[in-house]
Amino acid sequence: FDNSWVVYRQRTSAQSSFTVCPIVVCGRYRILVNVYPETGSTRLTYLSLRNLTVEEDENHPNLDGIVRDIVAQCTGSTDFDTALNLHDWITTHAHYDRNLLYYGPDGVLVRGYGVCDSYSKAYMLLLKEAGIEVVRISSSNHAWVRICLDDVWYQVDPTWDDPSWSSISSDIPRTGLENHEYFCITDDLMLESGHIYTPASGALCESLAMNYHVVRGGWTDEWEVSFLDDLRDGLSLGRLGIGVPCTRGGVAVKRHLTILC
């Protein structure tokens, strides 16, 4: 569609019906059809490229209108509040797509499921609508964003902050308290946590002034953690973060704990 061409890959049934990736928003689409003689064959027998325009109706809303409505709900008194509210809207309303089907912003914003591409593209559209400068970052196996608050750049990863990403099941119950380990952190902390990328020389993320835990203070009491020994080891080795086992909503997960000082 107009905002971002997205490739959804799907095999059809014997009746050539598409059921997994129905179109859910209006816009312009390109449909590439490859036909093979049998399952597992690599010999292409037919190829067709079609352009399709889907008009706006009750079953195919306008994505721009959905973005505007979400931003209107989440606009805060400061850019920090707005960016945080939009981050929390995503991690509250979307679940990580373990079937790896939905890569566009429509996945998170309309379908309620998406992979990291969907999370990062959805967050980028929301931030742009809110007037917050944002750059999407994509590596070989992950995607997230860099945002600018008060002329300072920060790293944000809404996918890794979603409890459904780190859980065995993507349909874990929501507690109303979302994760914020990756909201407004530095390049060093992102690299330490396993994100693979080259920091932008003209927009380095070196400050924690807008970090969630710095601004809001402390670690939520709802986390059940036992990490004192791991924390001591991490500090003694000069690490910027450690992985800690936690329980969230009765589900065992392992999360990244940022060592701020």
mmCIF file of C-alpha atoms in Angstrom:
data_model
loop_
_atom_site.group_PDB
_atom_site.id
_atom_site.type_symbol
_atom_site.label_atom_id
_atom_site.label_comp_id
_atom_site.label_asym_id
_atom_site.label_seq_id
_atom_site.Cartn_x
_atom_site.Cartn_y
_atom_site.Cartn_z
ATOM 1 C CA PHE A 1 0.000 0.000 0.000
ATOM 2 C CA ASP A 2 0.975 3.632 -0.300
ATOM 3 C CA ASN A 3 2.926 4.031 2.934
ATOM 4 C CA SER A 4 5.173 0.993 2.574
ATOM 5 C CA TRP A 5 5.257 -1.788 -0.006
ATOM 6 C CA VAL A 6 5.285 -5.035 1.942
ATOM 7 C CA VAL A 7 5.942 -8.595 0.846
ATOM 8 C CA TYR A 8 3.624 -11.205 2.357
ATOM 9 C CA ARG A 9 4.507 -14.726 1.289
ATOM 10 C CA GLN A 10 1.795 -17.352 1.310
ATOM 11 C CA ARG A 11 1.163 -20.690 -0.337
ATOM 12 C CA THR A 12 -2.359 -21.178 -1.591
ATOM 13 C CA SER A 13 -4.611 -24.131 -1.022
ATOM 14 C CA ALA A 14 -5.585 -26.577 -3.746
ATOM 15 C CA GLN A 15 -8.442 -24.196 -4.595
ATOM 16 C CA SER A 16 -5.948 -21.324 -4.994
ATOM 17 C CA SER A 17 -7.575 -19.353 -2.179
ATOM 18 C CA PHE A 18 -5.731 -16.806 -0.063
ATOM 19 C CA THR A 19 -6.917 -16.926 3.541
ATOM 20 C CA VAL A 20 -3.905 -16.171 5.725
ATOM 21 C CA CYS A 21 -3.112 -12.650 4.498
ATOM 22 C CA PRO A 22 -6.387 -10.956 3.544
ATOM 23 C CA ILE A 23 -6.214 -7.268 2.679
ATOM 24 C CA VAL A 24 -7.405 -5.249 5.680
ATOM 25 C CA VAL A 25 -6.762 -1.624 4.665
ATOM 26 C CA CYS A 26 -7.464 0.296 1.492
ATOM 27 C CA GLY A 27 -4.668 1.349 -0.829
ATOM 28 C CA ARG A 28 -2.613 0.325 -3.847
ATOM 29 C CA TYR A 29 -1.183 -3.189 -3.909
ATOM 30 C CA ARG A 30 1.109 -5.186 -6.128
ATOM 31 C CA ILE A 31 0.302 -8.894 -6.281
ATOM 32 C CA LEU A 32 2.975 -11.256 -7.583
ATOM 33 C CA VAL A 33 1.699 -14.741 -8.378
ATOM 34 C CA ASN A 34 4.099 -17.661 -8.829
ATOM 35 C CA VAL A 35 2.668 -21.036 -9.856
ATOM 36 C CA TYR A 36 4.606 -24.273 -9.414
ATOM 37 C CA PRO A 37 3.636 -27.740 -10.708
ATOM 38 C CA GLU A 38 3.559 -29.398 -7.278
ATOM 39 C CA THR A 39 4.420 -28.873 -3.624
ATOM 40 C CA GLY A 40 8.139 -28.548 -3.081
ATOM 41 C CA SER A 41 8.981 -28.057 -6.747
ATOM 42 C CA THR A 42 11.300 -25.183 -7.660
ATOM 43 C CA ARG A 43 10.338 -25.126 -11.357
ATOM 44 C CA LEU A 44 8.292 -22.004 -12.021
ATOM 45 C CA THR A 45 5.518 -22.591 -14.565
ATOM 46 C CA TYR A 46 3.694 -19.253 -14.408
ATOM 47 C CA LEU A 47 4.436 -15.752 -13.157
ATOM 48 C CA SER A 48 2.092 -12.782 -13.101
ATOM 49 C CA LEU A 49 2.320 -9.283 -11.606
ATOM 50 C CA ARG A 50 -0.916 -7.437 -10.972
ATOM 51 C CA ASN A 51 -1.649 -3.975 -9.610
ATOM 52 C CA LEU A 52 -4.707 -3.789 -7.384
ATOM 53 C CA THR A 53 -6.506 -0.777 -5.936
ATOM 54 C CA VAL A 54 -8.693 -1.437 -2.894
ATOM 55 C CA GLU A 55 -11.210 1.310 -2.222
ATOM 56 C CA GLU A 56 -11.984 2.490 1.297
ATOM 57 C CA ASP A 57 -15.039 0.882 2.918
ATOM 58 C CA GLU A 58 -16.070 -0.546 6.294
ATOM 59 C CA ASN A 59 -13.932 -3.651 5.734
ATOM 60 C CA HIS A 60 -10.933 -1.761 4.347
ATOM 61 C CA PRO A 61 -10.368 1.408 6.407
ATOM 62 C CA ASN A 62 -7.779 4.039 5.592
ATOM 63 C CA LEU A 63 -4.528 3.390 7.451
ATOM 64 C CA ASP A 64 -3.790 7.111 7.700
ATOM 65 C CA GLY A 65 -7.080 7.624 9.529
ATOM 66 C CA ILE A 66 -6.274 4.806 11.952
ATOM 67 C CA VAL A 67 -2.885 6.379 12.665
ATOM 68 C CA ARG A 68 -4.471 9.786 13.310
ATOM 69 C CA ASP A 69 -7.028 8.283 15.698
ATOM 70 C CA ILE A 70 -4.350 6.440 17.716
ATOM 71 C CA VAL A 71 -2.155 9.546 17.967
ATOM 72 C CA ALA A 72 -5.155 11.599 19.098
ATOM 73 C CA GLN A 73 -5.723 9.084 21.919
ATOM 74 C CA CYS A 74 -2.070 9.015 22.960
ATOM 75 C CA THR A 75 -0.917 12.638 22.686
ATOM 76 C CA GLY A 76 0.593 13.773 25.976
ATOM 77 C CA SER A 77 1.761 17.074 27.402
ATOM 78 C CA THR A 78 5.343 16.478 26.189
ATOM 79 C CA ASP A 79 6.983 14.599 23.334
ATOM 80 C CA PHE A 80 8.327 12.130 25.912
ATOM 81 C CA ASP A 81 4.796 11.384 27.131
ATOM 82 C CA THR A 82 3.486 11.054 23.584
ATOM 83 C CA ALA A 83 6.295 8.747 22.476
ATOM 84 C CA LEU A 84 5.823 6.626 25.605
ATOM 85 C CA ASN A 85 2.043 6.470 25.183
ATOM 86 C CA LEU A 86 2.389 5.374 21.552
ATOM 87 C CA HIS A 87 5.000 2.783 22.554
ATOM 88 C CA ASP A 88 2.622 1.437 25.211
ATOM 89 C CA TRP A 89 -0.321 1.439 22.795
ATOM 90 C CA ILE A 90 1.633 -0.885 20.514
ATOM 91 C CA THR A 91 2.852 -3.227 23.243
ATOM 92 C CA THR A 92 -0.673 -3.362 24.703
ATOM 93 C CA HIS A 93 -2.660 -3.887 21.497
ATOM 94 C CA ALA A 94 -0.318 -6.056 19.429
ATOM 95 C CA HIS A 95 1.123 -9.549 19.806
ATOM 96 C CA TYR A 96 4.292 -10.854 18.209
ATOM 97 C CA ASP A 97 3.480 -12.881 15.099
ATOM 98 C CA ARG A 98 5.197 -16.241 15.570
ATOM 99 C CA ASN A 99 3.888 -17.403 12.190
ATOM 100 C CA LEU A 100 6.044 -14.685 10.580
ATOM 101 C CA LEU A 101 3.312 -13.519 8.221
ATOM 102 C CA TYR A 102 2.745 -9.820 8.855
ATOM 103 C CA TYR A 103 5.584 -7.402 8.046
ATOM 104 C CA GLY A 104 3.712 -4.165 7.321
ATOM 105 C CA PRO A 105 2.381 -1.560 9.752
ATOM 106 C CA ASP A 106 -1.121 -2.895 9.088
ATOM 107 C CA GLY A 107 -0.087 -6.008 11.039
ATOM 108 C CA VAL A 108 0.308 -4.220 14.371
ATOM 109 C CA LEU A 109 -2.171 -1.383 13.740
ATOM 110 C CA VAL A 110 -5.071 -3.364 12.250
ATOM 111 C CA ARG A 111 -4.508 -7.111 12.546
ATOM 112 C CA GLY A 112 -3.065 -7.033 16.067
ATOM 113 C CA TYR A 113 -0.146 -9.261 15.045
ATOM 114 C CA GLY A 114 3.203 -8.539 13.425
ATOM 115 C CA VAL A 115 6.927 -9.226 13.402
ATOM 116 C CA CYS A 116 9.570 -6.639 14.277
ATOM 117 C CA ASP A 117 9.217 -5.003 10.842
ATOM 118 C CA SER A 118 5.553 -4.405 11.607
ATOM 119 C CA TYR A 119 6.261 -3.039 15.104
ATOM 120 C CA SER A 120 8.947 -0.641 13.896
ATOM 121 C CA LYS A 121 6.974 0.560 10.850
ATOM 122 C CA ALA A 122 3.826 1.072 12.919
ATOM 123 C CA TYR A 123 5.704 3.009 15.597
ATOM 124 C CA MET A 124 7.420 5.109 12.937
ATOM 125 C CA LEU A 125 4.083 6.077 11.330
ATOM 126 C CA LEU A 126 2.617 7.001 14.714
ATOM 127 C CA LEU A 127 5.615 9.104 15.735
ATOM 128 C CA LYS A 128 5.704 10.935 12.402
ATOM 129 C CA GLU A 129 2.010 11.765 12.733
ATOM 130 C CA ALA A 130 2.750 13.085 16.240
ATOM 131 C CA GLY A 131 5.514 15.321 14.858
ATOM 132 C CA ILE A 132 8.360 13.414 16.535
ATOM 133 C CA GLU A 133 11.471 12.840 14.442
ATOM 134 C CA VAL A 134 12.133 9.134 13.953
ATOM 135 C CA VAL A 135 14.434 6.921 11.879
ATOM 136 C CA ARG A 136 13.795 3.229 11.347
ATOM 137 C CA ILE A 137 16.787 0.904 11.831
ATOM 138 C CA SER A 138 16.900 -2.499 10.160
ATOM 139 C CA SER A 139 19.593 -5.145 10.570
ATOM 140 C CA SER A 140 19.908 -8.616 9.084
ATOM 141 C CA ASN A 141 17.385 -10.109 11.491
ATOM 142 C CA HIS A 142 15.672 -7.303 13.428
ATOM 143 C CA ALA A 143 14.173 -3.815 13.163
ATOM 144 C CA TRP A 144 13.534 -0.977 15.620
ATOM 145 C CA VAL A 145 13.714 2.858 15.677
ATOM 146 C CA ARG A 146 15.778 5.841 16.773
ATOM 147 C CA ILE A 147 13.782 8.849 18.006
ATOM 148 C CA CYS A 148 14.668 12.465 18.783
ATOM 149 C CA LEU A 149 13.389 14.109 21.976
ATOM 150 C CA ASP A 150 14.486 17.651 22.863
ATOM 151 C CA ASP A 151 17.149 17.512 20.120
ATOM 152 C CA VAL A 152 18.712 14.338 21.584
ATOM 153 C CA TRP A 153 18.565 10.927 19.909
ATOM 154 C CA TYR A 154 17.550 7.713 21.713
ATOM 155 C CA GLN A 155 17.136 4.062 20.787
ATOM 156 C CA VAL A 156 13.707 2.435 21.207
ATOM 157 C CA ASP A 157 12.733 -1.180 20.493
ATOM 158 C CA PRO A 158 8.955 -1.699 20.895
ATOM 159 C CA THR A 159 9.194 -5.347 19.799
ATOM 160 C CA TRP A 160 11.565 -6.411 22.565
ATOM 161 C CA ASP A 161 9.492 -4.404 25.054
ATOM 162 C CA ASP A 162 6.371 -6.437 24.204
ATOM 163 C CA PRO A 163 5.903 -9.289 26.717
ATOM 164 C CA SER A 164 4.532 -11.480 23.910
ATOM 165 C CA TRP A 165 7.898 -11.362 22.135
ATOM 166 C CA SER A 166 9.824 -12.990 24.988
ATOM 167 C CA SER A 167 7.096 -15.425 26.010
ATOM 168 C CA ILE A 168 6.708 -18.943 24.677
ATOM 169 C CA SER A 169 3.096 -18.053 23.898
ATOM 170 C CA SER A 170 2.250 -14.823 22.092
ATOM 171 C CA ASP A 171 -1.186 -14.739 23.730
ATOM 172 C CA ILE A 172 -0.105 -14.138 27.319
ATOM 173 C CA PRO A 173 -2.521 -12.151 29.473
ATOM 174 C CA ARG A 174 -1.872 -8.411 29.665
ATOM 175 C CA THR A 175 -1.401 -6.936 33.122
ATOM 176 C CA GLY A 176 -1.659 -3.280 32.107
ATOM 177 C CA LEU A 177 2.032 -2.784 32.962
ATOM 178 C CA GLU A 178 4.267 -3.083 29.918
ATOM 179 C CA ASN A 179 8.019 -3.436 29.651
ATOM 180 C CA HIS A 180 10.232 -0.392 29.083
ATOM 181 C CA GLU A 181 13.761 -1.822 29.102
ATOM 182 C CA TYR A 182 14.339 -0.570 25.560
ATOM 183 C CA PHE A 183 12.663 2.824 25.745
ATOM 184 C CA CYS A 184 15.150 5.641 25.166
ATOM 185 C CA ILE A 185 18.482 3.935 25.765
ATOM 186 C CA THR A 186 21.937 4.496 24.303
ATOM 187 C CA ASP A 187 23.750 2.925 21.364
ATOM 188 C CA ASP A 188 26.106 1.212 23.818
ATOM 189 C CA LEU A 189 23.230 -0.426 25.669
ATOM 190 C CA MET A 190 21.567 -1.531 22.442
ATOM 191 C CA LEU A 191 24.790 -3.078 21.182
ATOM 192 C CA GLU A 192 25.371 -4.729 24.559
ATOM 193 C CA SER A 193 21.900 -6.291 24.420
ATOM 194 C CA GLY A 194 22.590 -7.950 21.071
ATOM 195 C CA HIS A 195 21.275 -5.445 18.503
ATOM 196 C CA ILE A 196 23.527 -5.512 15.453
ATOM 197 C CA TYR A 197 23.977 -2.179 13.659
ATOM 198 C CA THR A 198 26.390 0.685 13.112
ATOM 199 C CA PRO A 199 25.507 3.796 15.169
ATOM 200 C CA ALA A 200 24.828 6.842 13.009
ATOM 201 C CA SER A 201 27.769 9.241 13.217
ATOM 202 C CA GLY A 202 25.534 12.307 12.934
ATOM 203 C CA ALA A 203 22.894 11.107 15.392
ATOM 204 C CA LEU A 204 24.605 9.112 18.109
ATOM 205 C CA CYS A 205 22.478 7.960 21.043
ATOM 206 C CA GLU A 206 24.615 8.696 24.088
ATOM 207 C CA SER A 207 22.194 10.064 26.691
ATOM 208 C CA LEU A 208 19.879 8.428 29.231
ATOM 209 C CA ALA A 209 18.124 11.686 30.130
ATOM 210 C CA MET A 210 14.826 10.441 28.643
ATOM 211 C CA ASN A 211 15.266 6.809 29.646
ATOM 212 C CA TYR A 212 12.005 5.450 31.057
ATOM 213 C CA HIS A 213 13.526 4.343 34.380
ATOM 214 C CA VAL A 214 15.441 7.589 34.772
ATOM 215 C CA VAL A 215 12.356 9.746 34.173
ATOM 216 C CA ARG A 216 9.790 7.600 35.970
ATOM 217 C CA GLY A 217 12.136 6.152 38.571
ATOM 218 C CA GLY A 218 12.991 2.630 39.622
ATOM 219 C CA TRP A 219 11.865 -0.808 38.603
ATOM 220 C CA THR A 220 8.241 -1.889 38.830
ATOM 221 C CA ASP A 221 7.285 -3.913 41.899
ATOM 222 C CA GLU A 222 5.174 -6.243 39.763
ATOM 223 C CA TRP A 223 8.315 -7.980 38.475
ATOM 224 C CA GLU A 224 9.281 -11.036 40.494
ATOM 225 C CA VAL A 225 13.049 -11.238 40.074
ATOM 226 C CA SER A 226 15.951 -12.827 41.858
ATOM 227 C CA PHE A 227 19.040 -11.474 40.204
ATOM 228 C CA LEU A 228 21.412 -10.242 42.924
ATOM 229 C CA ASP A 229 24.233 -12.663 42.084
ATOM 230 C CA ASP A 230 23.881 -12.005 38.344
ATOM 231 C CA LEU A 231 23.879 -8.274 39.028
ATOM 232 C CA ARG A 232 27.071 -8.503 41.107
ATOM 233 C CA ASP A 233 28.734 -10.559 38.372
ATOM 234 C CA GLY A 234 27.641 -8.105 35.707
ATOM 235 C CA LEU A 235 28.966 -5.136 37.640
ATOM 236 C CA SER A 236 32.269 -6.843 38.405
ATOM 237 C CA LEU A 237 32.743 -7.597 34.694
ATOM 238 C CA GLY A 238 31.832 -4.055 33.664
ATOM 239 C CA ARG A 239 28.756 -5.101 31.690
ATOM 240 C CA LEU A 240 26.060 -2.631 30.691
ATOM 241 C CA GLY A 241 23.251 -5.137 31.003
ATOM 242 C CA ILE A 242 22.362 -8.649 32.139
ATOM 243 C CA GLY A 243 19.680 -11.199 31.329
ATOM 244 C CA VAL A 244 17.498 -12.078 34.299
ATOM 245 C CA PRO A 245 14.814 -14.752 34.732
ATOM 246 C CA CYS A 246 11.460 -13.224 35.636
ATOM 247 C CA THR A 247 7.830 -14.148 36.048
ATOM 248 C CA ARG A 248 5.222 -12.003 34.299
ATOM 249 C CA GLY A 249 1.553 -12.854 34.608
ATOM 250 C CA GLY A 250 2.483 -16.371 35.698
ATOM 251 C CA VAL A 251 4.669 -16.870 32.622
ATOM 252 C CA ALA A 252 8.426 -17.459 32.978
ATOM 253 C CA VAL A 253 10.470 -15.183 30.715
ATOM 254 C CA LYS A 254 14.025 -13.905 30.502
ATOM 255 C CA ARG A 255 14.457 -10.174 30.153
ATOM 256 C CA HIS A 256 17.342 -7.807 29.644
ATOM 257 C CA LEU A 257 18.109 -5.634 32.686
ATOM 258 C CA THR A 258 19.929 -2.394 31.880
ATOM 259 C CA ILE A 259 22.596 -1.367 34.401
ATOM 260 C CA LEU A 260 22.319 2.429 34.506
ATOM 261 C CA CYS A 261 24.909 3.145 37.186
#
